[in-house]
Amino acid sequence: AQSVTQLGSHVSVSEGALVLLRCNYSSSVPPYLFWYVQYPNQGLQLLLKYTSAATLVKGINGFEAEFKKSETSFHLTKPSAHMSDAAEYFCAAQRGGGFKTIFGAGTRLFVKA
Amino acid sequence: DAMVIQNPRYQVTQFGKPVTLSCSQTLNHNVMYWYQQKSSQAPKLLFHYYDKDFNNEADTPDNFQSRRPNTSFCFLDIRSPGLGDAAMYLCATSRVGEGNTEAFFGQGTRLTVV
């Protein structure tokens, strides 16, 4: 069965510092992988997606993620955190062409001034 | 702009009183989903429609029903809301059958049960 694990339910960084949010997936076949962001009382917004093209994926708001098959990881990074990045981030996986998107438990990012 | 719209954004209902949440989309996507998200948790899939075909998740309570009268609209009916059904309900759509199958989410409806 496919699953998504996000390491760390809470991550706190200082403004301007590197953001690293960790995600590992478990699947015998690399799935489609996504990162979504959710602001309070809002729906989920797609940050970026991996669909077996480039392993380094660039998304919106300066975020990027690298797919590493050997590590079954898809960690999300941003070189310099901004206060507006404070939100909940969800890593998600989907088998190609499938209906079900499996979400990780989420990581809440706090950004300190 | 093409989008997924949920109404209302906030809904208060009485314990045991049926309530309906609505979702519409202008993306012409063939799949529509309903997720339940409780505080500080990941969204949990309740069911989805692939065109007119309804697919219920095995652990979705019978209290939750859905209707999709046409491509654009999908409704979530909660027949007898309990206090435990208070949550954010998220509608999403996707176009299965093409390379990009990411889900597009609405803003959600926050349901309060009193």
mmCIF file with all atom_site columns, C-alpha atoms in Angstrom:
data_model
loop_
_atom_site.group_PDB
_atom_site.id
_atom_site.type_symbol
_atom_site.label_atom_id
_atom_site.label_alt_id
_atom_site.label_comp_id
_atom_site.label_asym_id
_atom_site.label_entity_id
_atom_site.label_seq_id
_atom_site.pdbx_PDB_ins_code
_atom_site.Cartn_x
_atom_site.Cartn_y
_atom_site.Cartn_z
_atom_site.occupancy
_atom_site.B_iso_or_equiv
_atom_site.pdbx_formal_charge
_atom_site.auth_seq_id
_atom_site.auth_comp_id
_atom_site.auth_asym_id
_atom_site.auth_atom_id
_atom_site.pdbx_PDB_model_num
ATOM 1   C CA . ALA A 1 1   ? 0.000   0.000  0.000   1.00 0.00 ? 1   ALA A CA 1
ATOM 2   C CA . GLN A 1 2   ? 1.160   3.454  -0.793  1.00 0.00 ? 2   GLN A CA 1
ATOM 3   C CA . SER A 1 3   ? 1.893   5.847  2.086   1.00 0.00 ? 3   SER A CA 1
ATOM 4   C CA . VAL A 1 4   ? 3.415   9.250  2.624   1.00 0.00 ? 4   VAL A CA 1
ATOM 5   C CA . THR A 1 5   ? 5.432   10.188 5.690   1.00 0.00 ? 5   THR A CA 1
ATOM 6   C CA . GLN A 1 6   ? 6.267   13.748 6.646   1.00 0.00 ? 6   GLN A CA 1
ATOM 7   C CA . LEU A 1 7   ? 8.997   14.048 9.222   1.00 0.00 ? 7   LEU A CA 1
ATOM 8   C CA . GLY A 1 8   ? 8.175   16.682 11.787  1.00 0.00 ? 8   GLY A CA 1
ATOM 9   C CA . SER A 1 9   ? 4.698   17.958 12.469  1.00 0.00 ? 9   SER A CA 1
ATOM 10  C CA . HIS A 1 10  ? 6.138   21.399 13.236  1.00 0.00 ? 10  HIS A CA 1
ATOM 11  C CA . VAL A 1 11  ? 9.130   23.184 11.782  1.00 0.00 ? 11  VAL A CA 1
ATOM 12  C CA . SER A 1 12  ? 10.284  26.603 12.935  1.00 0.00 ? 12  SER A CA 1
ATOM 13  C CA . VAL A 1 13  ? 12.767  28.766 11.032  1.00 0.00 ? 13  VAL A CA 1
ATOM 14  C CA . SER A 1 14  ? 13.901  32.353 11.175  1.00 0.00 ? 14  SER A CA 1
ATOM 15  C CA . GLU A 1 15  ? 13.000  34.746 8.416   1.00 0.00 ? 15  GLU A CA 1
ATOM 16  C CA . GLY A 1 16  ? 15.666  34.495 5.713   1.00 0.00 ? 16  GLY A CA 1
ATOM 17  C CA . ALA A 1 17  ? 16.761  31.001 6.747   1.00 0.00 ? 17  ALA A CA 1
ATOM 18  C CA . LEU A 1 18  ? 16.580  27.843 4.673   1.00 0.00 ? 18  LEU A CA 1
ATOM 19  C CA . VAL A 1 19  ? 13.293  25.962 4.727   1.00 0.00 ? 19  VAL A CA 1
ATOM 20  C CA . LEU A 1 20  ? 13.486  22.157 4.558   1.00 0.00 ? 20  LEU A CA 1
ATOM 21  C CA . LEU A 1 21  ? 10.349  20.059 4.884   1.00 0.00 ? 21  LEU A CA 1
ATOM 22  C CA . ARG A 1 22  ? 10.838  16.321 4.621   1.00 0.00 ? 22  ARG A CA 1
ATOM 23  C CA . CYS A 1 23  ? 8.687   13.813 2.804   1.00 0.00 ? 23  CYS A CA 1
ATOM 24  C CA . ASN A 1 24  ? 9.190   10.120 2.143   1.00 0.00 ? 24  ASN A CA 1
ATOM 25  C CA . TYR A 1 25  ? 6.891   7.890  0.163   1.00 0.00 ? 25  TYR A CA 1
ATOM 26  C CA . SER A 1 26  ? 6.584   4.171  0.142   1.00 0.00 ? 26  SER A CA 1
ATOM 27  C CA . SER A 1 27  ? 5.731   2.578  -3.135  1.00 0.00 ? 27  SER A CA 1
ATOM 28  C CA . SER A 1 28  ? 7.170   -0.052 -5.398  1.00 0.00 ? 28  SER A CA 1
ATOM 29  C CA . VAL A 1 29  ? 6.471   2.212  -8.354  1.00 0.00 ? 29  VAL A CA 1
ATOM 30  C CA . PRO A 1 30  ? 7.407   5.878  -8.099  1.00 0.00 ? 30  PRO A CA 1
ATOM 31  C CA . PRO A 1 31  ? 4.159   7.745  -7.996  1.00 0.00 ? 31  PRO A CA 1
ATOM 32  C CA . TYR A 1 32  ? 3.233   11.238 -8.959  1.00 0.00 ? 32  TYR A CA 1
ATOM 33  C CA . LEU A 1 33  ? 4.262   13.429 -6.041  1.00 0.00 ? 33  LEU A CA 1
ATOM 34  C CA . PHE A 1 34  ? 2.915   16.773 -4.954  1.00 0.00 ? 34  PHE A CA 1
ATOM 35  C CA . TRP A 1 35  ? 3.395   19.457 -2.360  1.00 0.00 ? 35  TRP A CA 1
ATOM 36  C CA . TYR A 1 36  ? 0.386   21.504 -1.328  1.00 0.00 ? 36  TYR A CA 1
ATOM 37  C CA . VAL A 1 37  ? 0.202   24.522 0.972   1.00 0.00 ? 37  VAL A CA 1
ATOM 38  C CA . GLN A 1 38  ? -2.772  25.387 3.152   1.00 0.00 ? 38  GLN A CA 1
ATOM 39  C CA . TYR A 1 39  ? -3.290  28.735 4.848   1.00 0.00 ? 39  TYR A CA 1
ATOM 40  C CA . PRO A 1 40  ? -5.728  28.992 7.780   1.00 0.00 ? 40  PRO A CA 1
ATOM 41  C CA . ASN A 1 41  ? -9.340  28.417 6.781   1.00 0.00 ? 41  ASN A CA 1
ATOM 42  C CA . GLN A 1 42  ? -8.393  27.958 3.137   1.00 0.00 ? 42  GLN A CA 1
ATOM 43  C CA . GLY A 1 43  ? -8.312  25.084 0.708   1.00 0.00 ? 43  GLY A CA 1
ATOM 44  C CA . LEU A 1 44  ? -5.128  23.425 -0.508  1.00 0.00 ? 44  LEU A CA 1
ATOM 45  C CA . GLN A 1 45  ? -3.024  25.125 -3.159  1.00 0.00 ? 45  GLN A CA 1
ATOM 46  C CA . LEU A 1 46  ? -0.599  23.194 -5.336  1.00 0.00 ? 46  LEU A CA 1
ATOM 47  C CA . LEU A 1 47  ? 3.008   24.291 -4.840  1.00 0.00 ? 47  LEU A CA 1
ATOM 48  C CA . LEU A 1 48  ? 4.675   21.874 -7.220  1.00 0.00 ? 48  LEU A CA 1
ATOM 49  C CA . LYS A 1 49  ? 4.449   18.373 -8.669  1.00 0.00 ? 49  LYS A CA 1
ATOM 50  C CA . TYR A 1 50  ? 6.732   15.587 -9.840  1.00 0.00 ? 50  TYR A CA 1
ATOM 51  C CA . THR A 1 51  ? 5.555   13.517 -12.774 1.00 0.00 ? 51  THR A CA 1
ATOM 52  C CA . SER A 1 52  ? 8.747   11.615 -13.771 1.00 0.00 ? 52  SER A CA 1
ATOM 53  C CA . ALA A 1 53  ? 10.212  14.351 -15.929 1.00 0.00 ? 53  ALA A CA 1
ATOM 54  C CA . ALA A 1 54  ? 12.934  16.397 -14.199 1.00 0.00 ? 54  ALA A CA 1
ATOM 55  C CA . THR A 1 55  ? 13.918  15.210 -10.721 1.00 0.00 ? 55  THR A CA 1
ATOM 56  C CA . LEU A 1 56  ? 14.340  18.776 -9.494  1.00 0.00 ? 56  LEU A CA 1
ATOM 57  C CA . VAL A 1 57  ? 10.985  20.470 -9.603  1.00 0.00 ? 57  VAL A CA 1
ATOM 58  C CA . LYS A 1 58  ? 10.474  24.195 -9.213  1.00 0.00 ? 58  LYS A CA 1
ATOM 59  C CA . GLY A 1 59  ? 7.217   25.509 -7.889  1.00 0.00 ? 59  GLY A CA 1
ATOM 60  C CA . ILE A 1 60  ? 5.549   28.720 -6.931  1.00 0.00 ? 60  ILE A CA 1
ATOM 61  C CA . ASN A 1 61  ? 6.725   31.181 -4.290  1.00 0.00 ? 61  ASN A CA 1
ATOM 62  C CA . GLY A 1 62  ? 10.370  30.131 -4.650  1.00 0.00 ? 62  GLY A CA 1
ATOM 63  C CA . PHE A 1 63  ? 9.876   26.555 -3.471  1.00 0.00 ? 63  PHE A CA 1
ATOM 64  C CA . GLU A 1 64  ? 11.472  23.548 -5.083  1.00 0.00 ? 64  GLU A CA 1
ATOM 65  C CA . ALA A 1 65  ? 11.639  19.830 -4.397  1.00 0.00 ? 65  ALA A CA 1
ATOM 66  C CA . GLU A 1 66  ? 13.974  17.071 -5.456  1.00 0.00 ? 66  GLU A CA 1
ATOM 67  C CA . PHE A 1 67  ? 12.815  13.554 -6.229  1.00 0.00 ? 67  PHE A CA 1
ATOM 68  C CA . LYS A 1 68  ? 15.348  10.966 -5.050  1.00 0.00 ? 68  LYS A CA 1
ATOM 69  C CA . LYS A 1 69  ? 14.318  7.468  -5.994  1.00 0.00 ? 69  LYS A CA 1
ATOM 70  C CA . SER A 1 70  ? 17.135  5.803  -4.053  1.00 0.00 ? 70  SER A CA 1
ATOM 71  C CA . GLU A 1 71  ? 15.923  7.492  -0.877  1.00 0.00 ? 71  GLU A CA 1
ATOM 72  C CA . THR A 1 72  ? 12.193  7.441  -1.792  1.00 0.00 ? 72  THR A CA 1
ATOM 73  C CA . SER A 1 73  ? 12.173  11.092 -0.809  1.00 0.00 ? 73  SER A CA 1
ATOM 74  C CA . PHE A 1 74  ? 10.667  14.294 -2.114  1.00 0.00 ? 74  PHE A CA 1
ATOM 75  C CA . HIS A 1 75  ? 11.816  17.002 0.275   1.00 0.00 ? 75  HIS A CA 1
ATOM 76  C CA . LEU A 1 76  ? 10.625  20.588 -0.128  1.00 0.00 ? 76  LEU A CA 1
ATOM 77  C CA . THR A 1 77  ? 13.080  23.467 0.152   1.00 0.00 ? 77  THR A CA 1
ATOM 78  C CA . LYS A 1 78  ? 13.199  27.218 -0.095  1.00 0.00 ? 78  LYS A CA 1
ATOM 79  C CA . PRO A 1 79  ? 16.489  29.107 0.233   1.00 0.00 ? 79  PRO A CA 1
ATOM 80  C CA . SER A 1 80  ? 15.111  32.013 2.235   1.00 0.00 ? 80  SER A CA 1
ATOM 81  C CA . ALA A 1 81  ? 11.976  31.905 4.353   1.00 0.00 ? 81  ALA A CA 1
ATOM 82  C CA . HIS A 1 82  ? 9.516   34.750 4.341   1.00 0.00 ? 82  HIS A CA 1
ATOM 83  C CA . MET A 1 83  ? 6.914   35.502 6.973   1.00 0.00 ? 83  MET A CA 1
ATOM 84  C CA . SER A 1 84  ? 4.198   34.806 4.402   1.00 0.00 ? 84  SER A CA 1
ATOM 85  C CA . ASP A 1 85  ? 5.437   31.192 4.102   1.00 0.00 ? 85  ASP A CA 1
ATOM 86  C CA . ALA A 1 86  ? 3.971   30.360 7.494   1.00 0.00 ? 86  ALA A CA 1
ATOM 87  C CA . ALA A 1 87  ? 1.325   27.740 6.724   1.00 0.00 ? 87  ALA A CA 1
ATOM 88  C CA . GLU A 1 88  ? 0.599   24.005 6.723   1.00 0.00 ? 88  GLU A CA 1
ATOM 89  C CA . TYR A 1 89  ? 2.361   21.988 4.057   1.00 0.00 ? 89  TYR A CA 1
ATOM 90  C CA . PHE A 1 90  ? 1.175   18.623 2.796   1.00 0.00 ? 90  PHE A CA 1
ATOM 91  C CA . CYS A 1 91  ? 3.144   16.136 0.769   1.00 0.00 ? 91  CYS A CA 1
ATOM 92  C CA . ALA A 1 92  ? 0.961   13.871 -1.359  1.00 0.00 ? 92  ALA A CA 1
ATOM 93  C CA . ALA A 1 93  ? 1.342   10.901 -3.680  1.00 0.00 ? 93  ALA A CA 1
ATOM 94  C CA . GLN A 1 94  ? -0.752  9.458  -6.446  1.00 0.00 ? 94  GLN A CA 1
ATOM 95  C CA . ARG A 1 95  ? -0.236  6.467  -8.677  1.00 0.00 ? 95  ARG A CA 1
ATOM 96  C CA . GLY A 1 96  ? -0.089  7.578  -12.291 1.00 0.00 ? 96  GLY A CA 1
ATOM 97  C CA . GLY A 1 97  ? -3.553  8.096  -13.692 1.00 0.00 ? 97  GLY A CA 1
ATOM 98  C CA . GLY A 1 98  ? -5.104  7.026  -10.433 1.00 0.00 ? 98  GLY A CA 1
ATOM 99  C CA . PHE A 1 99  ? -7.899  8.634  -8.524  1.00 0.00 ? 99  PHE A CA 1
ATOM 100 C CA . LYS A 1 100 ? -6.609  8.556  -5.014  1.00 0.00 ? 100 LYS A CA 1
ATOM 101 C CA . THR A 1 101 ? -4.267  11.184 -3.675  1.00 0.00 ? 101 THR A CA 1
ATOM 102 C CA . ILE A 1 102 ? -2.657  10.017 -0.437  1.00 0.00 ? 102 ILE A CA 1
ATOM 103 C CA . PHE A 1 103 ? -1.698  12.867 1.888   1.00 0.00 ? 103 PHE A CA 1
ATOM 104 C CA . GLY A 1 104 ? 0.957   12.985 4.519   1.00 0.00 ? 104 GLY A CA 1
ATOM 105 C CA . ALA A 1 105 ? 0.009   14.201 7.972   1.00 0.00 ? 105 ALA A CA 1
ATOM 106 C CA . GLY A 1 106 ? 1.234   17.709 7.229   1.00 0.00 ? 106 GLY A CA 1
ATOM 107 C CA . THR A 1 107 ? 3.977   19.953 8.569   1.00 0.00 ? 107 THR A CA 1
ATOM 108 C CA . ARG A 1 108 ? 3.190   23.303 10.069  1.00 0.00 ? 108 ARG A CA 1
ATOM 109 C CA . LEU A 1 109 ? 5.867   25.858 9.225   1.00 0.00 ? 109 LEU A CA 1
ATOM 110 C CA . PHE A 1 110 ? 6.469   28.722 11.626  1.00 0.00 ? 110 PHE A CA 1
ATOM 111 C CA . VAL A 1 111 ? 8.601   31.670 10.525  1.00 0.00 ? 111 VAL A CA 1
ATOM 112 C CA . LYS A 1 112 ? 10.155  33.846 13.227  1.00 0.00 ? 112 LYS A CA 1
ATOM 113 C CA . ALA A 1 113 ? 11.002  37.473 12.666  1.00 0.00 ? 113 ALA A CA 1
ATOM 114 C CA . ASP B 2 1   ? -10.747 32.319 -13.839 1.00 0.00 ? 1   ASP B CA 1
ATOM 115 C CA . ALA B 2 2   ? -11.499 28.632 -13.914 1.00 0.00 ? 2   ALA B CA 1
ATOM 116 C CA . MET B 2 3   ? -11.877 27.378 -10.401 1.00 0.00 ? 3   MET B CA 1
ATOM 117 C CA . VAL B 2 4   ? -13.553 25.242 -7.782  1.00 0.00 ? 4   VAL B CA 1
ATOM 118 C CA . ILE B 2 5   ? -16.122 27.094 -5.714  1.00 0.00 ? 5   ILE B CA 1
ATOM 119 C CA . GLN B 2 6   ? -17.615 25.915 -2.465  1.00 0.00 ? 6   GLN B CA 1
ATOM 120 C CA . ASN B 2 7   ? -20.658 27.355 -0.784  1.00 0.00 ? 7   ASN B CA 1
ATOM 121 C CA . PRO B 2 8   ? -21.095 28.371 1.873   1.00 0.00 ? 8   PRO B CA 1
ATOM 122 C CA . ARG B 2 9   ? -17.657 29.056 3.356   1.00 0.00 ? 9   ARG B CA 1
ATOM 123 C CA . TYR B 2 10  ? -19.028 28.638 6.860   1.00 0.00 ? 10  TYR B CA 1
ATOM 124 C CA . GLN B 2 11  ? -22.032 26.564 7.832   1.00 0.00 ? 11  GLN B CA 1
ATOM 125 C CA . VAL B 2 12  ? -23.585 26.144 11.255  1.00 0.00 ? 12  VAL B CA 1
ATOM 126 C CA . THR B 2 13  ? -26.078 23.336 11.658  1.00 0.00 ? 13  THR B CA 1
ATOM 127 C CA . GLN B 2 14  ? -27.942 21.782 14.540  1.00 0.00 ? 14  GLN B CA 1
ATOM 128 C CA . PHE B 2 15  ? -27.187 18.342 15.856  1.00 0.00 ? 15  PHE B CA 1
ATOM 129 C CA . GLY B 2 16  ? -29.168 15.857 13.789  1.00 0.00 ? 16  GLY B CA 1
ATOM 130 C CA . LYS B 2 17  ? -30.415 18.388 11.243  1.00 0.00 ? 17  LYS B CA 1
ATOM 131 C CA . PRO B 2 18  ? -29.618 17.468 7.619   1.00 0.00 ? 18  PRO B CA 1
ATOM 132 C CA . VAL B 2 19  ? -27.207 19.768 5.892   1.00 0.00 ? 19  VAL B CA 1
ATOM 133 C CA . THR B 2 20  ? -25.979 20.072 2.310   1.00 0.00 ? 20  THR B CA 1
ATOM 134 C CA . LEU B 2 21  ? -22.700 21.529 1.156   1.00 0.00 ? 21  LEU B CA 1
ATOM 135 C CA . SER B 2 22  ? -22.207 22.475 -2.460  1.00 0.00 ? 22  SER B CA 1
ATOM 136 C CA . CYS B 2 23  ? -19.325 22.548 -4.880  1.00 0.00 ? 23  CYS B CA 1
ATOM 137 C CA . SER B 2 24  ? -19.123 23.784 -8.443  1.00 0.00 ? 24  SER B CA 1
ATOM 138 C CA . GLN B 2 25  ? -16.303 23.783 -10.941 1.00 0.00 ? 25  GLN B CA 1
ATOM 139 C CA . THR B 2 26  ? -15.543 25.540 -14.192 1.00 0.00 ? 26  THR B CA 1
ATOM 140 C CA . LEU B 2 27  ? -12.557 23.328 -15.044 1.00 0.00 ? 27  LEU B CA 1
ATOM 141 C CA . ASN B 2 28  ? -14.637 20.686 -16.840 1.00 0.00 ? 28  ASN B CA 1
ATOM 142 C CA . HIS B 2 29  ? -12.815 18.003 -14.865 1.00 0.00 ? 29  HIS B CA 1
ATOM 143 C CA . ASN B 2 30  ? -14.213 14.494 -14.942 1.00 0.00 ? 30  ASN B CA 1
ATOM 144 C CA . VAL B 2 31  ? -13.493 13.660 -11.310 1.00 0.00 ? 31  VAL B CA 1
ATOM 145 C CA . MET B 2 32  ? -14.841 15.416 -8.232  1.00 0.00 ? 32  MET B CA 1
ATOM 146 C CA . TYR B 2 33  ? -13.845 14.566 -4.678  1.00 0.00 ? 33  TYR B CA 1
ATOM 147 C CA . TRP B 2 34  ? -15.041 15.318 -1.181  1.00 0.00 ? 34  TRP B CA 1
ATOM 148 C CA . TYR B 2 35  ? -12.544 15.380 1.649   1.00 0.00 ? 35  TYR B CA 1
ATOM 149 C CA . GLN B 2 36  ? -13.081 15.832 5.370   1.00 0.00 ? 36  GLN B CA 1
ATOM 150 C CA . GLN B 2 37  ? -10.331 17.626 7.250   1.00 0.00 ? 37  GLN B CA 1
ATOM 151 C CA . LYS B 2 38  ? -10.336 17.865 11.019  1.00 0.00 ? 38  LYS B CA 1
ATOM 152 C CA . SER B 2 39  ? -8.166  20.259 12.928  1.00 0.00 ? 39  SER B CA 1
ATOM 153 C CA . SER B 2 40  ? -4.418  19.710 12.408  1.00 0.00 ? 40  SER B CA 1
ATOM 154 C CA . GLN B 2 41  ? -5.012  16.599 10.329  1.00 0.00 ? 41  GLN B CA 1
ATOM 155 C CA . ALA B 2 42  ? -4.556  15.635 6.705   1.00 0.00 ? 42  ALA B CA 1
ATOM 156 C CA . PRO B 2 43  ? -7.575  15.671 4.401   1.00 0.00 ? 43  PRO B CA 1
ATOM 157 C CA . LYS B 2 44  ? -9.417  12.369 4.439   1.00 0.00 ? 44  LYS B CA 1
ATOM 158 C CA . LEU B 2 45  ? -11.119 11.229 1.260   1.00 0.00 ? 45  LEU B CA 1
ATOM 159 C CA . LEU B 2 46  ? -14.819 10.496 1.732   1.00 0.00 ? 46  LEU B CA 1
ATOM 160 C CA . PHE B 2 47  ? -15.788 9.634  -1.843  1.00 0.00 ? 47  PHE B CA 1
ATOM 161 C CA . HIS B 2 48  ? -15.338 10.662 -5.429  1.00 0.00 ? 48  HIS B CA 1
ATOM 162 C CA . TYR B 2 49  ? -17.237 10.739 -8.687  1.00 0.00 ? 49  TYR B CA 1
ATOM 163 C CA . TYR B 2 50  ? -15.611 9.718  -11.931 1.00 0.00 ? 50  TYR B CA 1
ATOM 164 C CA . ASP B 2 51  ? -18.096 11.224 -14.353 1.00 0.00 ? 51  ASP B CA 1
ATOM 165 C CA . LYS B 2 52  ? -21.336 9.735  -13.033 1.00 0.00 ? 52  LYS B CA 1
ATOM 166 C CA . ASP B 2 53  ? -19.748 6.778  -11.285 1.00 0.00 ? 53  ASP B CA 1
ATOM 167 C CA . PHE B 2 54  ? -19.818 7.116  -7.517  1.00 0.00 ? 54  PHE B CA 1
ATOM 168 C CA . ASN B 2 55  ? -16.973 5.631  -5.486  1.00 0.00 ? 55  ASN B CA 1
ATOM 169 C CA . ASN B 2 56  ? -17.309 5.483  -1.737  1.00 0.00 ? 56  ASN B CA 1
ATOM 170 C CA . GLU B 2 57  ? -14.340 4.974  0.557   1.00 0.00 ? 57  GLU B CA 1
ATOM 171 C CA . ALA B 2 58  ? -14.746 1.874  2.695   1.00 0.00 ? 58  ALA B CA 1
ATOM 172 C CA . ASP B 2 59  ? -14.628 3.769  5.980   1.00 0.00 ? 59  ASP B CA 1
ATOM 173 C CA . THR B 2 60  ? -16.951 6.630  5.034   1.00 0.00 ? 60  THR B CA 1
ATOM 174 C CA . PRO B 2 61  ? -19.968 6.568  7.389   1.00 0.00 ? 61  PRO B CA 1
ATOM 175 C CA . ASP B 2 62  ? -23.410 6.021  5.872   1.00 0.00 ? 62  ASP B CA 1
ATOM 176 C CA . ASN B 2 63  ? -24.366 9.395  7.283   1.00 0.00 ? 63  ASN B CA 1
ATOM 177 C CA . PHE B 2 64  ? -22.482 10.970 4.392   1.00 0.00 ? 64  PHE B CA 1
ATOM 178 C CA . GLN B 2 65  ? -23.981 10.952 0.917   1.00 0.00 ? 65  GLN B CA 1
ATOM 179 C CA . SER B 2 66  ? -23.180 12.718 -2.314  1.00 0.00 ? 66  SER B CA 1
ATOM 180 C CA . ARG B 2 67  ? -24.883 13.755 -5.518  1.00 0.00 ? 67  ARG B CA 1
ATOM 181 C CA . ARG B 2 68  ? -23.468 14.881 -8.817  1.00 0.00 ? 68  ARG B CA 1
ATOM 182 C CA . PRO B 2 69  ? -26.325 16.059 -11.030 1.00 0.00 ? 69  PRO B CA 1
ATOM 183 C CA . ASN B 2 70  ? -24.005 17.225 -13.811 1.00 0.00 ? 70  ASN B CA 1
ATOM 184 C CA . THR B 2 71  ? -20.323 17.734 -14.601 1.00 0.00 ? 71  THR B CA 1
ATOM 185 C CA . SER B 2 72  ? -20.138 21.081 -12.868 1.00 0.00 ? 72  SER B CA 1
ATOM 186 C CA . PHE B 2 73  ? -21.846 20.455 -9.546  1.00 0.00 ? 73  PHE B CA 1
ATOM 187 C CA . CYS B 2 74  ? -21.378 18.079 -6.679  1.00 0.00 ? 74  CYS B CA 1
ATOM 188 C CA . PHE B 2 75  ? -23.131 18.055 -3.298  1.00 0.00 ? 75  PHE B CA 1
ATOM 189 C CA . LEU B 2 76  ? -22.265 16.588 0.062   1.00 0.00 ? 76  LEU B CA 1
ATOM 190 C CA . ASP B 2 77  ? -25.258 15.634 2.181   1.00 0.00 ? 77  ASP B CA 1
ATOM 191 C CA . ILE B 2 78  ? -24.871 14.888 5.863   1.00 0.00 ? 78  ILE B CA 1
ATOM 192 C CA . ARG B 2 79  ? -28.103 13.223 6.919   1.00 0.00 ? 79  ARG B CA 1
ATOM 193 C CA . SER B 2 80  ? -27.804 13.542 10.684  1.00 0.00 ? 80  SER B CA 1
ATOM 194 C CA . PRO B 2 81  ? -24.769 15.588 11.683  1.00 0.00 ? 81  PRO B CA 1
ATOM 195 C CA . GLY B 2 82  ? -23.138 14.716 14.954  1.00 0.00 ? 82  GLY B CA 1
ATOM 196 C CA . LEU B 2 83  ? -20.677 16.774 16.961  1.00 0.00 ? 83  LEU B CA 1
ATOM 197 C CA . GLY B 2 84  ? -17.893 14.624 15.536  1.00 0.00 ? 84  GLY B CA 1
ATOM 198 C CA . ASP B 2 85  ? -18.746 15.758 12.020  1.00 0.00 ? 85  ASP B CA 1
ATOM 199 C CA . ALA B 2 86  ? -17.603 19.296 12.703  1.00 0.00 ? 86  ALA B CA 1
ATOM 200 C CA . ALA B 2 87  ? -14.723 19.803 10.303  1.00 0.00 ? 87  ALA B CA 1
ATOM 201 C CA . MET B 2 88  ? -13.539 21.540 7.167   1.00 0.00 ? 88  MET B CA 1
ATOM 202 C CA . TYR B 2 89  ? -15.003 19.923 4.071   1.00 0.00 ? 89  TYR B CA 1
ATOM 203 C CA . LEU B 2 90  ? -12.952 20.264 0.934   1.00 0.00 ? 90  LEU B CA 1
ATOM 204 C CA . CYS B 2 91  ? -14.116 19.712 -2.605  1.00 0.00 ? 91  CYS B CA 1
ATOM 205 C CA . ALA B 2 92  ? -11.528 18.968 -5.262  1.00 0.00 ? 92  ALA B CA 1
ATOM 206 C CA . THR B 2 93  ? -11.465 18.121 -8.941  1.00 0.00 ? 93  THR B CA 1
ATOM 207 C CA . SER B 2 94  ? -9.038  16.476 -11.297 1.00 0.00 ? 94  SER B CA 1
ATOM 208 C CA . ARG B 2 95  ? -8.866  15.417 -14.895 1.00 0.00 ? 95  ARG B CA 1
ATOM 209 C CA . VAL B 2 96  ? -7.953  11.762 -14.879 1.00 0.00 ? 96  VAL B CA 1
ATOM 210 C CA . GLY B 2 97  ? -6.750  10.352 -18.158 1.00 0.00 ? 97  GLY B CA 1
ATOM 211 C CA . GLU B 2 98  ? -4.188  13.024 -18.938 1.00 0.00 ? 98  GLU B CA 1
ATOM 212 C CA . GLY B 2 99  ? -0.631  13.329 -17.681 1.00 0.00 ? 99  GLY B CA 1
ATOM 213 C CA . ASN B 2 100 ? -1.320  15.843 -14.950 1.00 0.00 ? 100 ASN B CA 1
ATOM 214 C CA . THR B 2 101 ? -3.724  14.527 -12.406 1.00 0.00 ? 101 THR B CA 1
ATOM 215 C CA . GLU B 2 102 ? -3.229  16.924 -9.539  1.00 0.00 ? 102 GLU B CA 1
ATOM 216 C CA . ALA B 2 103 ? -6.292  17.859 -7.566  1.00 0.00 ? 103 ALA B CA 1
ATOM 217 C CA . PHE B 2 104 ? -7.596  21.400 -7.610  1.00 0.00 ? 104 PHE B CA 1
ATOM 218 C CA . PHE B 2 105 ? -9.209  22.367 -4.327  1.00 0.00 ? 105 PHE B CA 1
ATOM 219 C CA . GLY B 2 106 ? -11.952 24.745 -3.399  1.00 0.00 ? 106 GLY B CA 1
ATOM 220 C CA . GLN B 2 107 ? -11.668 27.081 -0.409  1.00 0.00 ? 107 GLN B CA 1
ATOM 221 C CA . GLY B 2 108 ? -13.523 24.676 1.786   1.00 0.00 ? 108 GLY B CA 1
ATOM 222 C CA . THR B 2 109 ? -16.637 24.844 3.945   1.00 0.00 ? 109 THR B CA 1
ATOM 223 C CA . ARG B 2 110 ? -16.138 24.900 7.677   1.00 0.00 ? 110 ARG B CA 1
ATOM 224 C CA . LEU B 2 111 ? -19.000 23.057 9.327   1.00 0.00 ? 111 LEU B CA 1
ATOM 225 C CA . THR B 2 112 ? -19.940 23.705 12.930  1.00 0.00 ? 112 THR B CA 1
ATOM 226 C CA . VAL B 2 113 ? -22.465 21.447 14.657  1.00 0.00 ? 113 VAL B CA 1
ATOM 227 C CA . VAL B 2 114 ? -24.292 22.916 17.655  1.00 0.00 ? 114 VAL B CA 1
#
